[in-house]
mmCIF file of C-alpha atoms in Angstrom:
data_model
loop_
_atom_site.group_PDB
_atom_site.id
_atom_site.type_symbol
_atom_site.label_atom_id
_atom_site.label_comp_id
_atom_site.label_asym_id
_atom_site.label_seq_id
_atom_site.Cartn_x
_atom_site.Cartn_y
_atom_site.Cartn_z
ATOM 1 C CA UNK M 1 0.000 0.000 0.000
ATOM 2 C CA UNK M 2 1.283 3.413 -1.365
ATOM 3 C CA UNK M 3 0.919 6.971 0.037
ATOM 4 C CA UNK M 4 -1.078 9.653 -1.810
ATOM 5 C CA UNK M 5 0.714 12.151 -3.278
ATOM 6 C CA UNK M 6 -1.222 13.582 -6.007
ATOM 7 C CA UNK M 7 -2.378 16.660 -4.218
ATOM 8 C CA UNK M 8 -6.305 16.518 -4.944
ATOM 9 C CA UNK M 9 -6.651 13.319 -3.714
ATOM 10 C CA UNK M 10 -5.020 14.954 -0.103
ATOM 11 C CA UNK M 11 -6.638 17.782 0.470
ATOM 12 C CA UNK M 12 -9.679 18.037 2.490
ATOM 13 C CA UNK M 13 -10.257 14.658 2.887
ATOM 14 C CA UNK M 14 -11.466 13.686 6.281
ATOM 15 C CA UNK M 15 -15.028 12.816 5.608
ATOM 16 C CA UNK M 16 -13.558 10.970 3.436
ATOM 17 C CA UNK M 17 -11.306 8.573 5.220
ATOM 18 C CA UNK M 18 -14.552 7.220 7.001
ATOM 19 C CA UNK M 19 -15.083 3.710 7.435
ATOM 20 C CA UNK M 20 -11.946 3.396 5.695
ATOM 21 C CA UNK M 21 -13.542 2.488 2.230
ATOM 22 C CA UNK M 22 -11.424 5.039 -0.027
ATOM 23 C CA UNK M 23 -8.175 4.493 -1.321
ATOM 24 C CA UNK M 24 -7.276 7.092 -3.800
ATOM 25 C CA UNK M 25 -4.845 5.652 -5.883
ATOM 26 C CA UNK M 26 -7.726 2.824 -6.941
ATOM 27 C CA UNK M 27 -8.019 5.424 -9.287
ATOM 28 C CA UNK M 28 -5.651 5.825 -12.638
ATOM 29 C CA UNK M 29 -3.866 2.918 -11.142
ATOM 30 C CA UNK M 30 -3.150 -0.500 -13.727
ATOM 31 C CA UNK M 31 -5.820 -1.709 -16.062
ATOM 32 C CA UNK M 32 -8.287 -4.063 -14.568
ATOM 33 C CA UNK M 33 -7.904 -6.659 -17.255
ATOM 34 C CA UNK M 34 -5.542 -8.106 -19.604
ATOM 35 C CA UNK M 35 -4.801 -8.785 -22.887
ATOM 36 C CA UNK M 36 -5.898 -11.949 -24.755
ATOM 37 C CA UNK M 37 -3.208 -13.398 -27.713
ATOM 38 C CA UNK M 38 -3.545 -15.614 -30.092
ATOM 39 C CA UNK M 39 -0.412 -18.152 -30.784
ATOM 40 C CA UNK M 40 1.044 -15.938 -33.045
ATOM 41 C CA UNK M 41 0.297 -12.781 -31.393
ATOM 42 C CA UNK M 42 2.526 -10.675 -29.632
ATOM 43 C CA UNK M 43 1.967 -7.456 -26.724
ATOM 44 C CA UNK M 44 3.429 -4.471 -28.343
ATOM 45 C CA UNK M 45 2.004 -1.897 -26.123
ATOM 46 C CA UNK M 46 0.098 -2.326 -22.505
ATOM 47 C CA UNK M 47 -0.252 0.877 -20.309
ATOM 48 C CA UNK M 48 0.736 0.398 -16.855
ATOM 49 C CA UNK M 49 -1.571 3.110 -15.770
ATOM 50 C CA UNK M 50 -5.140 4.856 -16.682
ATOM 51 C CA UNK M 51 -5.815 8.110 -17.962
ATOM 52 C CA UNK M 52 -8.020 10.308 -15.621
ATOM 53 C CA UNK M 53 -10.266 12.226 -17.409
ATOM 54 C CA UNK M 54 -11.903 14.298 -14.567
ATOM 55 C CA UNK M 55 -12.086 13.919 -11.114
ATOM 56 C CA UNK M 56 -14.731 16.275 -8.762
ATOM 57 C CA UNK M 57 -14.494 16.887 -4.806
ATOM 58 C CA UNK M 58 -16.819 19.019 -2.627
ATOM 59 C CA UNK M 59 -17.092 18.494 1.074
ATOM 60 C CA UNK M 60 -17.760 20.531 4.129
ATOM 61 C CA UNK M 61 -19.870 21.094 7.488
ATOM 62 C CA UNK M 62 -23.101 23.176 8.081
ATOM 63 C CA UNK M 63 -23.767 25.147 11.275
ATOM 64 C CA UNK M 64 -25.465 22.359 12.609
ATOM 65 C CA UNK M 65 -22.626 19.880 12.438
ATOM 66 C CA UNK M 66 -23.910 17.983 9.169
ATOM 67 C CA UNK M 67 -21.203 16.767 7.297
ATOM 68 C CA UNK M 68 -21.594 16.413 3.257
ATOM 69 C CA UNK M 69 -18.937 15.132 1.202
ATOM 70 C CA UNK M 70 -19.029 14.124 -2.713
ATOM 71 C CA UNK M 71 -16.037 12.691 -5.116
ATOM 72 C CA UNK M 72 -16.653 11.531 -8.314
ATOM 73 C CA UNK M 73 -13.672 10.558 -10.932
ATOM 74 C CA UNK M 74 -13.862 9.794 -14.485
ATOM 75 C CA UNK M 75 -11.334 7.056 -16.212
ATOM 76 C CA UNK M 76 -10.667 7.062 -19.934
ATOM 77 C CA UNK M 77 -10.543 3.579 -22.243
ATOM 78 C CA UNK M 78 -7.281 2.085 -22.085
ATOM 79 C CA UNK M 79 -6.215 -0.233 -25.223
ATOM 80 C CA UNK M 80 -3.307 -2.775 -25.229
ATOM 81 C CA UNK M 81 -1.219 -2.972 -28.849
ATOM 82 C CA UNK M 82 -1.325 -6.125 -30.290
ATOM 83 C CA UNK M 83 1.224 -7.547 -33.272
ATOM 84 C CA UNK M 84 0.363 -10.289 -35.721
ATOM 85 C CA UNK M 85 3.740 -11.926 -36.507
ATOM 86 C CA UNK M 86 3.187 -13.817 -39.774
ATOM 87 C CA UNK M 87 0.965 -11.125 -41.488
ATOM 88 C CA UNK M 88 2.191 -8.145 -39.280
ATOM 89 C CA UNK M 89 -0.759 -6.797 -39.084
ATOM 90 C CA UNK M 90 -2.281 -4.846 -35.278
ATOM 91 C CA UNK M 91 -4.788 -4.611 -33.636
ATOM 92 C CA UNK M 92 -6.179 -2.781 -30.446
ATOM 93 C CA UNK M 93 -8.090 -4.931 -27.358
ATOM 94 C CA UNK M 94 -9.514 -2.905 -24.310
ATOM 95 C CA UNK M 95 -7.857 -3.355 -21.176
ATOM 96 C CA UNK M 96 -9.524 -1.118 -19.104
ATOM 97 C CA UNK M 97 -13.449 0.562 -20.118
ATOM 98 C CA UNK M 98 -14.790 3.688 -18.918
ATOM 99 C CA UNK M 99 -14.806 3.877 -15.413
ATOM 100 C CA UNK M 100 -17.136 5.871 -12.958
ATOM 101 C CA UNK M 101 -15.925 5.889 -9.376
ATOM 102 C CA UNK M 102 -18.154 7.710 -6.640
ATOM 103 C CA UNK M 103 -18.622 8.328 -3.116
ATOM 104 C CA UNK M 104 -21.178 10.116 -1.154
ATOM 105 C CA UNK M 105 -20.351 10.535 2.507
ATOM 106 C CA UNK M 106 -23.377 11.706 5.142
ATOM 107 C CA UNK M 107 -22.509 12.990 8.676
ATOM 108 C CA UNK M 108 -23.913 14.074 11.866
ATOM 109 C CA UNK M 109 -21.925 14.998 14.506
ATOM 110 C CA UNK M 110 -23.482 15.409 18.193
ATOM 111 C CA UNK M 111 -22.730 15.834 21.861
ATOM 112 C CA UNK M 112 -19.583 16.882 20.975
ATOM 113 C CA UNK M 113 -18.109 13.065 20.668
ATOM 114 C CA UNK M 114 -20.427 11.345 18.827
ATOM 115 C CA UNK M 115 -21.694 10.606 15.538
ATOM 116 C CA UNK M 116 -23.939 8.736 12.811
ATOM 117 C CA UNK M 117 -22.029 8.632 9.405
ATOM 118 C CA UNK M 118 -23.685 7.083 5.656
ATOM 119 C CA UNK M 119 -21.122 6.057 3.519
ATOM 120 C CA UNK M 120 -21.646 4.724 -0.314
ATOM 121 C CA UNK M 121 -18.478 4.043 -2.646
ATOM 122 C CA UNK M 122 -19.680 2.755 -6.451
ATOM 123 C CA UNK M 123 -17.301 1.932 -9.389
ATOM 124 C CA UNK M 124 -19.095 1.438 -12.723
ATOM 125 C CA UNK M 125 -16.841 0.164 -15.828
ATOM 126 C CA UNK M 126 -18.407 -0.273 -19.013
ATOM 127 C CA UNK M 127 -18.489 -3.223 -21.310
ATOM 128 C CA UNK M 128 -19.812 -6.026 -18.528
ATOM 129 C CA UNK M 129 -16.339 -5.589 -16.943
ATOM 130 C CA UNK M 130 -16.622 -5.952 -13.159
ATOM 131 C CA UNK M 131 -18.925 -3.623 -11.126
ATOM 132 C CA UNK M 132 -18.704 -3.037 -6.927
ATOM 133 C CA UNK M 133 -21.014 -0.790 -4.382
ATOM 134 C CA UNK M 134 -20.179 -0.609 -0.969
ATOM 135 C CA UNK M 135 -22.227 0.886 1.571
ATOM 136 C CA UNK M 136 -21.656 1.437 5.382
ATOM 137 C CA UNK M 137 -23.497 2.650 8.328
ATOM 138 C CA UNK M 138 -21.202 4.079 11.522
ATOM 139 C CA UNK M 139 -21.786 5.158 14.786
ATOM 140 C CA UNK M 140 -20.257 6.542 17.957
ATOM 141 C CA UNK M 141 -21.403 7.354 21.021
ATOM 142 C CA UNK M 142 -20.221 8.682 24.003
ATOM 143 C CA UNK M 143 -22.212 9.827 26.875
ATOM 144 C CA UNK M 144 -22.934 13.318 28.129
ATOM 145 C CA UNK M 145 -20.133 12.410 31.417
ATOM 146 C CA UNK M 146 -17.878 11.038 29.134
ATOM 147 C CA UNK M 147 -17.391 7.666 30.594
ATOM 148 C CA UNK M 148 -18.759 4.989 27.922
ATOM 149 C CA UNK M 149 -18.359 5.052 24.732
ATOM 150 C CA UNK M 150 -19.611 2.642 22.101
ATOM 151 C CA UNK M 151 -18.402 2.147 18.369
ATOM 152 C CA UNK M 152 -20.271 0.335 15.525
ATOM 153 C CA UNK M 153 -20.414 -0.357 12.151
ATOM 154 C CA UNK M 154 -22.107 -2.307 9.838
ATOM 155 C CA UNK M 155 -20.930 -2.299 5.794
ATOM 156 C CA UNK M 156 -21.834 -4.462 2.996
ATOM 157 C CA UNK M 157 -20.366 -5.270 -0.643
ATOM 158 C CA UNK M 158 -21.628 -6.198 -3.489
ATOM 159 C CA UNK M 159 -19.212 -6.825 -6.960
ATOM 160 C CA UNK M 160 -20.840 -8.124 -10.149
ATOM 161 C CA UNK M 161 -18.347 -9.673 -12.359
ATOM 162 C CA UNK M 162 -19.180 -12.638 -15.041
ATOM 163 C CA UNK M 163 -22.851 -11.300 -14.696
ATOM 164 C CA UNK M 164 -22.603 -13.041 -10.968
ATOM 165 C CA UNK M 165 -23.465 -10.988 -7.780
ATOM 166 C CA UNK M 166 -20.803 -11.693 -4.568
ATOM 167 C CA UNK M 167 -22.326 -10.741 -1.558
ATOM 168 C CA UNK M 168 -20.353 -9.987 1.966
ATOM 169 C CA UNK M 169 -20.549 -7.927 4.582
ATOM 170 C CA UNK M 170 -18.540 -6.713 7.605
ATOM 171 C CA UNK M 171 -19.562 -5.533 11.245
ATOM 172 C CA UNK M 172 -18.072 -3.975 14.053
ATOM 173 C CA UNK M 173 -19.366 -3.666 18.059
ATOM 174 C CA UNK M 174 -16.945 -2.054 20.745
ATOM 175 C CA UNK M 175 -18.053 -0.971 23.918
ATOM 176 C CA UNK M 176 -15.383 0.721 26.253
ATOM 177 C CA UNK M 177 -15.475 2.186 29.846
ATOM 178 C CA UNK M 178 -13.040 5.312 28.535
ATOM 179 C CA UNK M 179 -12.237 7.244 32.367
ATOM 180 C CA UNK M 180 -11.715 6.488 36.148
ATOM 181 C CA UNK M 181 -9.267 4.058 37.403
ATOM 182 C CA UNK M 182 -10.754 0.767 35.739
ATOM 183 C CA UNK M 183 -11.421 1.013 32.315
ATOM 184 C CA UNK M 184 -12.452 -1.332 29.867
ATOM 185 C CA UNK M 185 -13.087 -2.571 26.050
ATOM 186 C CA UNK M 186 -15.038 -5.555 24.857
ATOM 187 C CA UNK M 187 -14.292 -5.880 20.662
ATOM 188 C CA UNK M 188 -15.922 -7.998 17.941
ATOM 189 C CA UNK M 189 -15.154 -7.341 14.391
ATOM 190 C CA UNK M 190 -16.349 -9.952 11.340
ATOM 191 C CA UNK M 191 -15.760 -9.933 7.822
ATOM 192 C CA UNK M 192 -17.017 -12.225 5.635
ATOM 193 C CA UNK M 193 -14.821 -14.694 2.925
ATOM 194 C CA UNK M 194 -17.191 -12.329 0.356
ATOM 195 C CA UNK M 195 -16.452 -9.076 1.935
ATOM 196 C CA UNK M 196 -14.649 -7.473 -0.832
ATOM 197 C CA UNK M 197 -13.953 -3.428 -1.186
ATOM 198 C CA UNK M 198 -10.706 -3.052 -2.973
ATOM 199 C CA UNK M 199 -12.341 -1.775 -6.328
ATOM 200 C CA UNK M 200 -12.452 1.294 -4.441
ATOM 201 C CA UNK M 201 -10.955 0.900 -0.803
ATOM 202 C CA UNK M 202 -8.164 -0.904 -0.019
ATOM 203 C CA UNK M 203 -8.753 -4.429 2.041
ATOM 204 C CA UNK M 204 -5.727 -6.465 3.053
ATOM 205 C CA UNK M 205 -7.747 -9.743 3.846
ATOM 206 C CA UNK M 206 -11.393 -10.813 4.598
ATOM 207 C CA UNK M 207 -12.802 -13.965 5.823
ATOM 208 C CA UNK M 208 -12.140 -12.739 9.697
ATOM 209 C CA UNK M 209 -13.687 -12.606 13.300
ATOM 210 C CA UNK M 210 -11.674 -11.161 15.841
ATOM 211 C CA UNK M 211 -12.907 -10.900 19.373
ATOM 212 C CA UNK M 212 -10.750 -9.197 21.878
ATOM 213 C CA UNK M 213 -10.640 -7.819 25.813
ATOM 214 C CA UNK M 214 -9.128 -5.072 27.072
ATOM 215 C CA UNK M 215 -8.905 -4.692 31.088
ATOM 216 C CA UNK M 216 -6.694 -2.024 32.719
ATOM 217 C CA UNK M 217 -6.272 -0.036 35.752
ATOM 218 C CA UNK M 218 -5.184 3.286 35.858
ATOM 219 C CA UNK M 219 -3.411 5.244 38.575
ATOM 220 C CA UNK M 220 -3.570 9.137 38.168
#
């Protein structure tokens, strides 16, 4: 996993890195697909990256701590060379169709600590080449004496590739005791062996359920 630079894709970003479901450089990165040869065909040409078109950002908070962010890029066509070596003739295959990437990201901040966030990531390539939506629903809250908190999440994936859907999902419940001298954390995170967002986000692994306890005490 690289680091950003590209300069758009790093400013005013925080709404952004919710749910962690956005991984800029998805996006004019290597064609999707590859070239197909014949026996007596060889690759003269093959990009090793896609041409952005256009690529749109607008986020920001109201008054009343609502949080609105929208990204939308545009990928151009990207076409592999290919040789004929008995009749030298070439020809051009598409490696990588137009491709539509999106996010919309909804948030509501409250009490100060807390919050409800919508998230929705969609990458649309043309040509029946593979298709993936993610959505996600988070929440935190802490209460008004700051001594609980609870984090949750709930996101689910769909990618349509060979006309099949893949379904998966992943889910998240924490509940910690955050002040005074005992404090506490009780964890469960699952992902399931379908739970795919890397057309847009960057997953290293699915197919998980952690479960985890955290117990301390705290002299002040």
């Amino acid at each position: 996993k690289y680091d950003e630079k590209r300069s758009f894709f790093t400013e005013g970003i925080e709404l952004f890195r919710k749910g962690n479901l956005f991984y800029s450089r998805r996006i004019g990165n290597t064609p999707s697909g590859e070239a197909k040869l014949d026996s007596n065909e060889i690759l003269t040409d093959s990009p090793e990256n896609v041409k952005l078109i256009n690529a749109t950002k607008v986020s920001g908070r109201t008054n009343d701590d609502y949080g609105i962010g929208f990204f939308n890029a545009i990928t151009a066509n990207t076409y592999a060379e290919i040789e004929d070596t008995s009749t030298n003739a070439t020809r051009r295959e598409i490696i990588e169709p137009i491709t539509n990437y999106n996010m919309l990201v909804l948030d509501k901040s409250f009490n100060k600590n807390s919050f409800l966030t919508f998230i929705n990531t969609n990458v649309s390539r043309n040509n029946d080449y593979r298709n993936a939506n993610v959505t996600g629903l988070l929440a935190s809250i802490t209460n008004p004496k700051n001594t609980y908190a609870i984090n949750t999440s709930l996101k689910g994936s769909v990618v349509k590739e060979n006309n099949e859907n893949e379904y998966g999902f992943a889910s998240l419940l924490n509940i910690q005791k955050i002040s005074g001298e005992i404090q506490y954390s009780i964890h469960n995170y699952i992902e399931s062996d379908k739970y795919d967002t890397n057309d847009m986000g960057f997953l290293y692994q699915n197919n998980e359920i952690n479960n985890e306890v955290h117990l301390s005490y705290n002299i002040f």
